[in-house]
Rosetta silent file (secondary structure, phi, psi, omega in degrees, C-alpha in Angstrom):
SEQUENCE: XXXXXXXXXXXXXXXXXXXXXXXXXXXXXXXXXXXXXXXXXXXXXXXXXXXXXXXXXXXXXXXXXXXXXXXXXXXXXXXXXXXXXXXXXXXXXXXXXXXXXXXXXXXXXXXXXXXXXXXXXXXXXXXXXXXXXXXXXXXXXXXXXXXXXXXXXXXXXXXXXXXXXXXXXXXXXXXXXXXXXXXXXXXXXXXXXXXXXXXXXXXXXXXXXXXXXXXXXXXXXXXXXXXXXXXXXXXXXXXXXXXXXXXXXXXXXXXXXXXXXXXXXXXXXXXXXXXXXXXXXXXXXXXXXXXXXXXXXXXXX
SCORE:     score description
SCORE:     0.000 S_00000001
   1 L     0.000  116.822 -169.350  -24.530 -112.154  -73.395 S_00000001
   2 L  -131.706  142.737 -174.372  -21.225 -113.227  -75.395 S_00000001
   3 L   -61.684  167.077  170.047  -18.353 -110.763  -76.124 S_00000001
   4 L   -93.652   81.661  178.941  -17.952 -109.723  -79.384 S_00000001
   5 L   -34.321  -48.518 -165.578  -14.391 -110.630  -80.726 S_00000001
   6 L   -96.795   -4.601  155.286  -13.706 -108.009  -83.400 S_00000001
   7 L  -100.321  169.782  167.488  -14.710 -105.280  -80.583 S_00000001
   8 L  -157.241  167.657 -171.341  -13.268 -103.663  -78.307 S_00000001
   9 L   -75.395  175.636  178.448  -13.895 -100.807  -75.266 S_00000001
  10 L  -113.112  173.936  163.333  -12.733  -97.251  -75.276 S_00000001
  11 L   -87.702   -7.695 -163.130  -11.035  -95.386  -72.316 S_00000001
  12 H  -102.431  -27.539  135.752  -13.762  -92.942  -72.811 S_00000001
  13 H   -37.443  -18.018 -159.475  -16.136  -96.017  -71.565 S_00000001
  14 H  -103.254  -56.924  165.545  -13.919  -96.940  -69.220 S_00000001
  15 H   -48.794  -55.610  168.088  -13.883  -93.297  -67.725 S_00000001
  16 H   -43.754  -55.659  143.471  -17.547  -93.177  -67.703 S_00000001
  17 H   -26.979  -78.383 -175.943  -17.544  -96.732  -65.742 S_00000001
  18 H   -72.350  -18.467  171.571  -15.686  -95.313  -62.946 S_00000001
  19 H   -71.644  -67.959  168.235  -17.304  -92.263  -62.798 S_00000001
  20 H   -28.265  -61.366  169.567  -20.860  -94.226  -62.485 S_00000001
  21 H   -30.670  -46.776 -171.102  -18.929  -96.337  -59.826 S_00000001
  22 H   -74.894  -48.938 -178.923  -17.969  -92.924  -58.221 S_00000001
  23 H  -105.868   -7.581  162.316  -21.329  -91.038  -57.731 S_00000001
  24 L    72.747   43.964  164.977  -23.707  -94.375  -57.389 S_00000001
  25 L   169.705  138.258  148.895  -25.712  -93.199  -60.298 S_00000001
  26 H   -25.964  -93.508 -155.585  -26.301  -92.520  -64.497 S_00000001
  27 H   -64.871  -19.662  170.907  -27.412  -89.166  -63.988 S_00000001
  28 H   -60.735  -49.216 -175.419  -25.103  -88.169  -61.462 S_00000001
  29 H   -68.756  -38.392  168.349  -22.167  -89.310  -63.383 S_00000001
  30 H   -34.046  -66.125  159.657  -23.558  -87.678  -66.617 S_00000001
  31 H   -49.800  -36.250 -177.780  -23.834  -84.501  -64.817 S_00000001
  32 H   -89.381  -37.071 -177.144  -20.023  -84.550  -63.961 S_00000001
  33 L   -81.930   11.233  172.547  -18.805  -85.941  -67.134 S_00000001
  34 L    52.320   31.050 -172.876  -20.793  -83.327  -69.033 S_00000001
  35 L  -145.094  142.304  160.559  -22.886  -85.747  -71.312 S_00000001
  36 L   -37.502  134.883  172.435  -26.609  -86.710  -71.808 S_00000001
  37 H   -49.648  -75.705 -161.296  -27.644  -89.591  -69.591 S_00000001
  38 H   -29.503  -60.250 -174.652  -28.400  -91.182  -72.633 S_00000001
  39 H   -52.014  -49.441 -166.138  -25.010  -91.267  -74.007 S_00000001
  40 H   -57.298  -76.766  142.455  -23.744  -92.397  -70.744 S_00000001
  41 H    14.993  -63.920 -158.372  -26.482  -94.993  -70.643 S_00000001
  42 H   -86.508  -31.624  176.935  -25.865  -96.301  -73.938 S_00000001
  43 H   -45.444  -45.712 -171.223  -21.612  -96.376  -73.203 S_00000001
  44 H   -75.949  -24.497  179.501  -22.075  -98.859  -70.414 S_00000001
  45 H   -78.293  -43.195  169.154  -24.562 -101.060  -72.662 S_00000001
  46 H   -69.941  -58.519  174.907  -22.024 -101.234  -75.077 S_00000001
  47 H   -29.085  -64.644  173.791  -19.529 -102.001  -72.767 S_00000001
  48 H   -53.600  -76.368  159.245  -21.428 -104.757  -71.304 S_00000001
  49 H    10.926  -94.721  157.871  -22.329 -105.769  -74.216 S_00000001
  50 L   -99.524   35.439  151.735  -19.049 -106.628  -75.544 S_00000001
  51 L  -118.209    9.321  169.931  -17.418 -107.912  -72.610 S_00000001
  52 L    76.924    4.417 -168.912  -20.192 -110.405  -71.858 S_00000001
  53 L  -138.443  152.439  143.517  -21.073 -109.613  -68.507 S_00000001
  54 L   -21.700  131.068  126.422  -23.512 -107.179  -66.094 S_00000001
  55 L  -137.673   35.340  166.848  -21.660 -104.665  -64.559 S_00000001
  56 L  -139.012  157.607 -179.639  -24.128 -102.821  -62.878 S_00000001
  57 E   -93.246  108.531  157.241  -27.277 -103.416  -60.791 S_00000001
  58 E   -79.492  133.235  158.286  -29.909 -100.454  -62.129 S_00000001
  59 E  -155.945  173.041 -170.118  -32.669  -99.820  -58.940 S_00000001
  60 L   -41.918  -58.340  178.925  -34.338  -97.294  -57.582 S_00000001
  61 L   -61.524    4.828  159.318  -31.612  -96.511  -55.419 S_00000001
  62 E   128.125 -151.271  177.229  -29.080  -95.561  -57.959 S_00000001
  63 E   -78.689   98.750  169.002  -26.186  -97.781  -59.535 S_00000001
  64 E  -143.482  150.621 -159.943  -24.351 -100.327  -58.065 S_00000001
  65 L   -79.914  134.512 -174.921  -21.373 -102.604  -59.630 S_00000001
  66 L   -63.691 -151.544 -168.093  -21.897 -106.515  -59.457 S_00000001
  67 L  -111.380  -76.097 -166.366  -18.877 -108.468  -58.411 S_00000001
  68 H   -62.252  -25.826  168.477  -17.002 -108.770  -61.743 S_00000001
  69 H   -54.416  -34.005 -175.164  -18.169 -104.992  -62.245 S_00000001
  70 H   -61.066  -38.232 -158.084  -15.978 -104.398  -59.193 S_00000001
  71 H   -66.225  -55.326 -146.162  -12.908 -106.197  -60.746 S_00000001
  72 H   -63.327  -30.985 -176.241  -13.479 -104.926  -64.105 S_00000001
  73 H   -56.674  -42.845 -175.175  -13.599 -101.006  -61.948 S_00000001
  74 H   -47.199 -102.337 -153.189   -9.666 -102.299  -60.333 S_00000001
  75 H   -31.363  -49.619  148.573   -8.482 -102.631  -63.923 S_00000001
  76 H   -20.319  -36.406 -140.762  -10.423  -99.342  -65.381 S_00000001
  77 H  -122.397  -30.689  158.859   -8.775  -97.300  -62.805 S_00000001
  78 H   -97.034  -30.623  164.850   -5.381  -98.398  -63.776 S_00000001
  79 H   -58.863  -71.264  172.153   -5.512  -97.869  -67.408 S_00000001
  80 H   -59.214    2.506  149.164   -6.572  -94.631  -66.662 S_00000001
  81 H   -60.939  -41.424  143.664   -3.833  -94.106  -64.360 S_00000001
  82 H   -27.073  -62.365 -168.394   -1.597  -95.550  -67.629 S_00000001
  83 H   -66.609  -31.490  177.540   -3.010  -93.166  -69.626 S_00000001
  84 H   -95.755  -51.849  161.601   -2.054  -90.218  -67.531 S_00000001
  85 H   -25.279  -33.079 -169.994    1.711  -91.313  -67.253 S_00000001
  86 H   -72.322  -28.328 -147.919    1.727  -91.757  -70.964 S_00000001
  87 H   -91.933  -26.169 -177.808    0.599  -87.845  -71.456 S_00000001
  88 H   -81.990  -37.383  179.044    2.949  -86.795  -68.564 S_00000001
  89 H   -58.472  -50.923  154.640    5.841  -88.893  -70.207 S_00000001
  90 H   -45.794  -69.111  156.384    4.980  -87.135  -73.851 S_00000001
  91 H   -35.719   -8.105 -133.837    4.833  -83.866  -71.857 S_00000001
  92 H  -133.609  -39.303 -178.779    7.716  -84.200  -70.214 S_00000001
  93 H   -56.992  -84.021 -158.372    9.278  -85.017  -73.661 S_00000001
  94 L   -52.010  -65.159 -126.943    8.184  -81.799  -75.783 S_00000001
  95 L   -78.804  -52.107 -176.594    9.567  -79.812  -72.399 S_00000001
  96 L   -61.280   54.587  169.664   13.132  -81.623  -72.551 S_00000001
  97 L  -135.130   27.556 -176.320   14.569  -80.215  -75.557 S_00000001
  98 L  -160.340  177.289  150.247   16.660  -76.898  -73.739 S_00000001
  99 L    97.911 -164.049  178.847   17.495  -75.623  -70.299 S_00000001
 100 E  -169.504  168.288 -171.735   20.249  -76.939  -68.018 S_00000001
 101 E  -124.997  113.773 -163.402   20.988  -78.578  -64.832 S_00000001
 102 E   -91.751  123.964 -173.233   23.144  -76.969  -62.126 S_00000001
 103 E  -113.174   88.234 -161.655   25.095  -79.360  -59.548 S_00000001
 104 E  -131.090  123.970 -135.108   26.988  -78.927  -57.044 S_00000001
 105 E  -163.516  161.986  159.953   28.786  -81.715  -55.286 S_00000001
 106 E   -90.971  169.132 -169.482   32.313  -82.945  -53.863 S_00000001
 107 H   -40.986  -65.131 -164.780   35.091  -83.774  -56.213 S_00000001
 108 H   -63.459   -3.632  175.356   34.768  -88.049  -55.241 S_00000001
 109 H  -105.810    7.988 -161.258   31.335  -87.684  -55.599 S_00000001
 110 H  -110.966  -30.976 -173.531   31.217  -85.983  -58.652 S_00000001
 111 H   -85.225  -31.673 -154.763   34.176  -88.165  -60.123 S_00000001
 112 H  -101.094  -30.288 -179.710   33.179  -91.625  -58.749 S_00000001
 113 H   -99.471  -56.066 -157.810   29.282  -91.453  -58.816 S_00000001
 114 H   -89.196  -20.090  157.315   27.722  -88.048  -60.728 S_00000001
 115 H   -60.279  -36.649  165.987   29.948  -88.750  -64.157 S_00000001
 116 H   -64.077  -80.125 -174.820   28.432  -91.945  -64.882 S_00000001
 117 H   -31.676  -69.607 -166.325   24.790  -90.304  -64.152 S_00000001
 118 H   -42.956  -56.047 -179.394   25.929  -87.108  -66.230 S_00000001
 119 H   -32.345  -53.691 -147.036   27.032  -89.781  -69.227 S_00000001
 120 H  -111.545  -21.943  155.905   23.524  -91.442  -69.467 S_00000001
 121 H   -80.741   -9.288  170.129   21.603  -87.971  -69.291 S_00000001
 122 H   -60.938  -40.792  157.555   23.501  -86.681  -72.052 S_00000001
 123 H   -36.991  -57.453  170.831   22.802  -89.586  -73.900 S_00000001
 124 L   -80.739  -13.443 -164.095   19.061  -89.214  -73.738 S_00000001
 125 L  -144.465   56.923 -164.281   18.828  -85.615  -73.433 S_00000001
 126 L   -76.198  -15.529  154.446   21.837  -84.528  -75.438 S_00000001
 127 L   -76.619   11.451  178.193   20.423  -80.604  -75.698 S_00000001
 128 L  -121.446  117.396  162.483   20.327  -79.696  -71.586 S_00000001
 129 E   -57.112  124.257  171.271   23.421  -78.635  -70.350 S_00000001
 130 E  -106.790  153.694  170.629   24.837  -79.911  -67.228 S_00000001
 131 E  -139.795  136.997  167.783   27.059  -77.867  -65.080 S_00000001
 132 E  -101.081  115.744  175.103   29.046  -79.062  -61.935 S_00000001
 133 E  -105.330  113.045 -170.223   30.267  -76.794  -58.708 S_00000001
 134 E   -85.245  166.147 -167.586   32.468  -78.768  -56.879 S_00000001
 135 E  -155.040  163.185 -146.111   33.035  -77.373  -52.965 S_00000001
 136 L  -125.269  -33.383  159.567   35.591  -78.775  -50.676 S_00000001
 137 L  -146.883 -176.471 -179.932   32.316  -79.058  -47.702 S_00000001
 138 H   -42.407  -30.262 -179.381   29.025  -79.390  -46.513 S_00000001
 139 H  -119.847   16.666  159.290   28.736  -75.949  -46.154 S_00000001
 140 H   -74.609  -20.929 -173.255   29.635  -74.292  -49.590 S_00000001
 141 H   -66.199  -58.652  177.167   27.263  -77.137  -51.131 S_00000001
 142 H   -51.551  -48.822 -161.110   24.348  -75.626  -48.598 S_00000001
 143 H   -97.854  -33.048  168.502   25.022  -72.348  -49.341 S_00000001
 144 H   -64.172    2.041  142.944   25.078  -72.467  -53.359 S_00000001
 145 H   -37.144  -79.363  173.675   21.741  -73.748  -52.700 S_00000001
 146 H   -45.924  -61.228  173.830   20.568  -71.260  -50.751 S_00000001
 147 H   -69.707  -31.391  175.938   21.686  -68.380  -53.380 S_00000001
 148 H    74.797   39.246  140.448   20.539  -70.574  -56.145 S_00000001
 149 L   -84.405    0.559  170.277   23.984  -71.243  -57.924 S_00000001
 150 L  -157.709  157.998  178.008   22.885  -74.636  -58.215 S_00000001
 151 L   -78.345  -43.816  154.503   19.586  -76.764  -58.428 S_00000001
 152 E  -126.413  118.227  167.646   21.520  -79.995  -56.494 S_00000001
 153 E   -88.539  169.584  167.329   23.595  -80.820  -54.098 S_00000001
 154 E  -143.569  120.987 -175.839   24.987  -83.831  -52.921 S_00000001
 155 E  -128.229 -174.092 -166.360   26.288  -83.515  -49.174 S_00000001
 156 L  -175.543   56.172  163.562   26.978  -85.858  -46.792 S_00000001
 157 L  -177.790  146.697   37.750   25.454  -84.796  -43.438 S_00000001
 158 L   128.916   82.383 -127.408   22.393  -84.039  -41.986 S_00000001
 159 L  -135.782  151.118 -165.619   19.990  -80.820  -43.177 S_00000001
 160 L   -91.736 -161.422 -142.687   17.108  -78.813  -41.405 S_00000001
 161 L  -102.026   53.941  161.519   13.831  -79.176  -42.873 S_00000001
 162 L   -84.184  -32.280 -160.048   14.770  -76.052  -45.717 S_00000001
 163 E  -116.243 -177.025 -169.841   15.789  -78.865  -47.670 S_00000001
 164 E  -138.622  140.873 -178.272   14.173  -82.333  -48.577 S_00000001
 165 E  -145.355  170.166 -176.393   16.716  -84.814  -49.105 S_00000001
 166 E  -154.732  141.347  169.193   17.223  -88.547  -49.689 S_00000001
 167 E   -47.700  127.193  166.800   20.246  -91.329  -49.544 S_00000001
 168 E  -105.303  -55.883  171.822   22.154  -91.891  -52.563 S_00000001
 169 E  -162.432  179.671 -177.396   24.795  -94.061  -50.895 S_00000001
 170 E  -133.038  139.991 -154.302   26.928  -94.962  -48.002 S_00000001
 171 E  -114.034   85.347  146.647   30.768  -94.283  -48.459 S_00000001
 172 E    -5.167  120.060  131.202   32.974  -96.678  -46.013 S_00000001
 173 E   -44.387   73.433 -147.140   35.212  -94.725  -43.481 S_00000001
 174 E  -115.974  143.944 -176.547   38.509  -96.796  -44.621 S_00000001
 175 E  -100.314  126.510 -173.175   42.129  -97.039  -42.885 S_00000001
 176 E  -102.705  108.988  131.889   44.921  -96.106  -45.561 S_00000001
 177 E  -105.075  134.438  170.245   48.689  -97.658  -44.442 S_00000001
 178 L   -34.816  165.873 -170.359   51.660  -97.404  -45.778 S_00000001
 179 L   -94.050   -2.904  169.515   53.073 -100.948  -47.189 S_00000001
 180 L   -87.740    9.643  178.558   55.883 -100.812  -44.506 S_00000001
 181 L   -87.069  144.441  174.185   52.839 -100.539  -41.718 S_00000001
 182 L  -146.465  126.721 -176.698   52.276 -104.815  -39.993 S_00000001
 183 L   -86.105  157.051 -174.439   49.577 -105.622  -38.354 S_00000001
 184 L   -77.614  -66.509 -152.245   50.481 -107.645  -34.760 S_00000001
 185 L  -104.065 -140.917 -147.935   47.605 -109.587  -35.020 S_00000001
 186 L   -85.500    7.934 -175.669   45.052 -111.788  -37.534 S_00000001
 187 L   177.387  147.878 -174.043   43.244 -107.877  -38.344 S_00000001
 188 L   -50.955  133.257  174.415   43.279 -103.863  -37.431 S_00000001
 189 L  -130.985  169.055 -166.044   42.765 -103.573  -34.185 S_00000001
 190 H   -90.363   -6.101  160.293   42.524 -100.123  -32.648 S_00000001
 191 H   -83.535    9.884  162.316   46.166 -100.325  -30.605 S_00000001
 192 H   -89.834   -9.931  179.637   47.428 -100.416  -33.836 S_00000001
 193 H   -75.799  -30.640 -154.615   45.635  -97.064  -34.152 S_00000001
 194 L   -68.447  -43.408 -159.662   46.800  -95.654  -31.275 S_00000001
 195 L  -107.101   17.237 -161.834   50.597  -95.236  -31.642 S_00000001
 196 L  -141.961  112.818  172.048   50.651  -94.512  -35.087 S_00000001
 197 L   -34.743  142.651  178.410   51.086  -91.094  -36.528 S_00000001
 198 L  -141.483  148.218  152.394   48.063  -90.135  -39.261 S_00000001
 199 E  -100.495  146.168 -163.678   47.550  -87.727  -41.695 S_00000001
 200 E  -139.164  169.261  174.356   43.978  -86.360  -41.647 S_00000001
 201 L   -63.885  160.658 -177.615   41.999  -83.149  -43.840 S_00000001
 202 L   -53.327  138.999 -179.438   42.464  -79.728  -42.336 S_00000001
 203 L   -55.414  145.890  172.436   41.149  -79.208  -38.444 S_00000001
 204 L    88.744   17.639  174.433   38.054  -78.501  -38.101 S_00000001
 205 L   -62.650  146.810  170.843   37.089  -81.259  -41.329 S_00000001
 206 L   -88.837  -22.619 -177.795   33.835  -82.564  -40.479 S_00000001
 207 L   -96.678  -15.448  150.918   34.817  -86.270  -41.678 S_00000001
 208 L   -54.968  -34.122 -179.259   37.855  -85.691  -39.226 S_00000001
 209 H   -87.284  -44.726 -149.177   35.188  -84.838  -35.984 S_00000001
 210 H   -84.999    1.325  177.925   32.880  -87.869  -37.326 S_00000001
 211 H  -114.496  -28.542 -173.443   36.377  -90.246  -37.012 S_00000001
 212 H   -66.926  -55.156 -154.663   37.627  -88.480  -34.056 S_00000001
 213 H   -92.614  -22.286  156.801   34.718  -89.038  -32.428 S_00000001
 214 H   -36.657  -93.375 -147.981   33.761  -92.586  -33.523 S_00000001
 215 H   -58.443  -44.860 -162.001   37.671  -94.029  -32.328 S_00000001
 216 H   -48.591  -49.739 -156.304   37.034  -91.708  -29.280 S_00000001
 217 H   -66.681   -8.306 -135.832   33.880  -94.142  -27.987 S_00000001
 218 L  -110.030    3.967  175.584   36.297  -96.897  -28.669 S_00000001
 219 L    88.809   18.636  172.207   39.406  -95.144  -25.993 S_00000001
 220 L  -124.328  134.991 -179.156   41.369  -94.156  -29.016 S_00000001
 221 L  -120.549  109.730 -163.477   42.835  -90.876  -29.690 S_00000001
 222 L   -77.378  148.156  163.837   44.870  -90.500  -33.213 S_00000001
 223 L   -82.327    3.329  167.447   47.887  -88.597  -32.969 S_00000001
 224 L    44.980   85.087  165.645   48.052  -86.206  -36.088 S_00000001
 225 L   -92.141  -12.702  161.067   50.982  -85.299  -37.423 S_00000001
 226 E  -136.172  148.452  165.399   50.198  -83.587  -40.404 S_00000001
 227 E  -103.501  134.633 -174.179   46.929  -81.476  -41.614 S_00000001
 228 L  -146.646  131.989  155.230   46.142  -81.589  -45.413 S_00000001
 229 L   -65.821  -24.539  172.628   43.467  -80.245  -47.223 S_00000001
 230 L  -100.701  137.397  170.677   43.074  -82.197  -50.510 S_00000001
 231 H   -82.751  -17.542 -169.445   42.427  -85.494  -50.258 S_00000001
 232 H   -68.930   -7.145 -177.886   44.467  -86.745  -53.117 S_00000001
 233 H   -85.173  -71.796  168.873   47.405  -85.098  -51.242 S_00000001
 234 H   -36.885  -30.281 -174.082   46.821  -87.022  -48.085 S_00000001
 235 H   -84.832  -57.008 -173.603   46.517  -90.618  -49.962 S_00000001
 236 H   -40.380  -44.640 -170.971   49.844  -89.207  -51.431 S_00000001
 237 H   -77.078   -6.656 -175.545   51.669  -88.559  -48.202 S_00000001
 238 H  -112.605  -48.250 -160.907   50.583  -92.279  -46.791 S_00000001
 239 H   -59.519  -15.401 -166.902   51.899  -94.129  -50.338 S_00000001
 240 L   -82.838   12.197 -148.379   54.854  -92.097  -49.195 S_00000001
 241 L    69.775    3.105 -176.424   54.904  -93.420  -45.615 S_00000001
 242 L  -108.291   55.379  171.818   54.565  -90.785  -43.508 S_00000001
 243 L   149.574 -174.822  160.637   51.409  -91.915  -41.646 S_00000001
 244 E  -144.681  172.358 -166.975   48.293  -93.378  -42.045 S_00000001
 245 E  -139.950  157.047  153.498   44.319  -91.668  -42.590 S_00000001
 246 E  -143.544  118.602 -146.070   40.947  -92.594  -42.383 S_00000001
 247 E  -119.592  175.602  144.301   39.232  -91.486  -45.257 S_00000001
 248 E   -87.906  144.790  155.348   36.050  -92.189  -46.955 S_00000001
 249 H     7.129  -87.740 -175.534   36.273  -94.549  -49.674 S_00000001
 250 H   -65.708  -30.315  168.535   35.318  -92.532  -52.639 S_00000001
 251 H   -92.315   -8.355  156.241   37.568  -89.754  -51.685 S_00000001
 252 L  -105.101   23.899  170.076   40.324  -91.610  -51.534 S_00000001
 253 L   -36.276 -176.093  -79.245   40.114  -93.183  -54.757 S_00000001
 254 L   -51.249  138.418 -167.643   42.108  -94.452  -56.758 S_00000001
 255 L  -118.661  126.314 -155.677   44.345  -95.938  -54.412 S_00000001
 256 L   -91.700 -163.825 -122.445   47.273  -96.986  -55.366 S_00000001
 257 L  -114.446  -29.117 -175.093   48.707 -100.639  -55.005 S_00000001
 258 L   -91.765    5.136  148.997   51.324  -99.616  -52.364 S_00000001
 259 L   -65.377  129.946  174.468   48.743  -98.873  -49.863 S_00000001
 260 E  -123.527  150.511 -149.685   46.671 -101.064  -47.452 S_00000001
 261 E  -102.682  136.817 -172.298   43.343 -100.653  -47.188 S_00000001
 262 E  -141.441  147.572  141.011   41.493 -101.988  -43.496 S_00000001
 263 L   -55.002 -167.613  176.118   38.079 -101.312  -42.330 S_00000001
 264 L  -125.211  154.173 -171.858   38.277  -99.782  -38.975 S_00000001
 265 L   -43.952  -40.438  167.157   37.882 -102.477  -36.141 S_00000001
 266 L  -129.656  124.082 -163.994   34.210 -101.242  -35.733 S_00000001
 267 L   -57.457  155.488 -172.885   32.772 -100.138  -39.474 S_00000001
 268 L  -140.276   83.569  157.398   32.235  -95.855  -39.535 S_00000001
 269 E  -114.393  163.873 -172.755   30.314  -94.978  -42.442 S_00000001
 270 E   -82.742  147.457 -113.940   29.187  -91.531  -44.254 S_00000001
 271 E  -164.489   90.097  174.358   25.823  -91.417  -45.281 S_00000001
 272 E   -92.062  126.074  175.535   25.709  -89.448  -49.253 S_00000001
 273 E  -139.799  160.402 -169.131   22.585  -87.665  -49.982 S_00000001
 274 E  -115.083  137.453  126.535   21.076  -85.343  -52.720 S_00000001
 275 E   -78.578  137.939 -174.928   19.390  -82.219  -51.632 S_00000001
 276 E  -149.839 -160.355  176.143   17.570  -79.946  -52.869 S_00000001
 277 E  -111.904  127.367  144.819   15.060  -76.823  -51.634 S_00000001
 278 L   -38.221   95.108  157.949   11.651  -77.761  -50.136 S_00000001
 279 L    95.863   27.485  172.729    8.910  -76.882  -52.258 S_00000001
 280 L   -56.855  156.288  173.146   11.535  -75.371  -54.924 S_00000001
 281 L  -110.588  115.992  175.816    9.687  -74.980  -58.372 S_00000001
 282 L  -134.518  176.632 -162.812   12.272  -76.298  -61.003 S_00000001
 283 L   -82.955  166.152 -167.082   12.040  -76.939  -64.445 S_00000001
 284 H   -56.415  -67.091  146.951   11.461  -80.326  -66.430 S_00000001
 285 H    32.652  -97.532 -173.714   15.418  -80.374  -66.525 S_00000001
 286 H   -56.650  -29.684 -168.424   15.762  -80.790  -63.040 S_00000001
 287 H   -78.217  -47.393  175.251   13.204  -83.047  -62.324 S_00000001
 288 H   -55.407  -38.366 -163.951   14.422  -85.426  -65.210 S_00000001
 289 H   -92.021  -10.890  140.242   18.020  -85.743  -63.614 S_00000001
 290 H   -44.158  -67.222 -158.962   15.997  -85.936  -60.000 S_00000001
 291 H   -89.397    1.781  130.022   14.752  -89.120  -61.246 S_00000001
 292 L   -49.542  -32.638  172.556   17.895  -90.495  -62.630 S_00000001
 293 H   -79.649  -52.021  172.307   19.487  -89.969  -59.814 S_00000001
 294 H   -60.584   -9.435  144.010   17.021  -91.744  -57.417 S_00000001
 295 H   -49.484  -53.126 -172.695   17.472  -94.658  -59.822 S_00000001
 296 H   -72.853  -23.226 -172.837   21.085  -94.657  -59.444 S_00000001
 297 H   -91.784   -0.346  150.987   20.482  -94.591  -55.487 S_00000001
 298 H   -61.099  -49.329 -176.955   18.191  -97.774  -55.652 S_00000001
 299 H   -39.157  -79.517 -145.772   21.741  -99.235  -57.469 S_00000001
 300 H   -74.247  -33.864 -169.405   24.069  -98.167  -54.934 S_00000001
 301 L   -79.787    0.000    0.000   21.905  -98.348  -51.450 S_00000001
């Protein structure tokens, strides 16, 4: 039996193949696919046919696929798997031409990460409207959620099972000094921490208890001399000299040239994740700039 060159199989052959495969019989599969045995019959004959080979055993006992029928079933099973991406991707398409995508995030994440993202969905999807609500913490992000002022968050701690989250990236815990600060020895060590005035975010800051208590394992207790709520005020107040912080990264960005920047003697980092509501129904919209985003977090993690 030699292939035919100027033929070739169908998907509708191919379906029919795996279906046989599937119920161990013609007439069984016939019956599900909603066609005369014959037809079915005659699909697989063609099939063989022009691919040159057996790929079934007919006996009493039904159907069963030879050894290259198995392989040829592998391959079968992924085209049609192909086939349904293409139809979801086309669907997905027609659906994307409105609607809008609601966000809600902190400022450094929104400036240093979610702008870039925002850029490249406009680009492809230049009719859905993005909107951003920036929140100052974790738990204005959670709660425009909750009320359904926004579709995503991006927080950056730890959520009950309301929501289903995933890592986007992890943001360095970084020591900001003034350029009149000298370290004694060859790197920060934490008795340089000790004795040294800091400005930190307003009490009760959650990235203030996750540094408090982090230096805490390590016998060090910062002294605080000022509380500031913005971070861009705090990186100001260090270029100025009057302390040092430990910030994340991204919030204090850009940092200007007369600061210096240390790890802390043992690294402390924040853990950025996108959230969203468990078993939420959202629109093709959301879903597109879902999977843009989990792109960008393959980049960054």
């Amino acid at each position: 039996m030699k292939p035919n060159p100027k033929s070739s199989f169908t998907l509708t052959q191919l379906r029919i193949l795996i279906a046989i495969a599937t119920y161990g019989s013609f007439s069984e599969a016939a019956l599900q696919l909603e066609m005369s045995q014959s037809s079915v019959s005659n699909a697989i004959a063609t099939l063989e046919t022009e691919l040159g080979v057996i790929l079934f055993v007919r006996g009493r006992q039904g159907a069963s696929l030879t050894p290259v029928g198995e392989q040829v079933l592998a391959y079968a099973k992924q085209m049609m798997q192909l086939q349904e991406e293409i139809y979801k991707t086309v669907n997905l398409a027609k659906t994307l031409q409105g609607g809008q995508v609601r966000i809600t995030s902190f400022r450094s994440i929104t400036t240093h990460v979610l702008s870039g993202v925002i850029a490249q969905f406009r680009q492809r999807f230049p009719q859905i409207g993005v909107t951003i609500l920036e929140q100052w913490d974790n738990q204005h992000i959670v709660s425009a959620l909750r009320q359904g002022q926004a579709d995503i968050g991006i927080i950056d701690h730890p959520l009950d099972d309301q929501f289903d989250t995933w890592e986007l990236l992890q943001d360095e815990y970084v020591v900001l000094l003034p350029s009149s600060f000298q370290v004694k020895g060859t790197g920060l060590d934490w008795d340089d921490l000790r004795n040294y005035p800091f400005v930190m975010f307003s009490e009760g800051d959650q990235h203030d208890e996750e540094v408090f208590a982090h230096c805490s394992v390590f016998d060090t207790f910062l002294k605080v001399a000022y509380w500031v709520k913005a971070d861009s005020s705090i990186v100001s107040m260090v270029a100025q000299g009057l302390g040092a912080t430990i910030i994340p990264r991204l919030a204090a960005e850009p940092i200007p040239n007369t600061i210096q920047v240390f790890s802390l003697p043992v690294p402390l980092f924040r853990m950025v994740q996108v959230a969203v509501l468990a078993d939420a129904l959202f629109p093709p919209p959301v879903f597109a700039f879902l999977e843009m985003l989990k792109s960008e977090s393959r980049f960054y993690i």
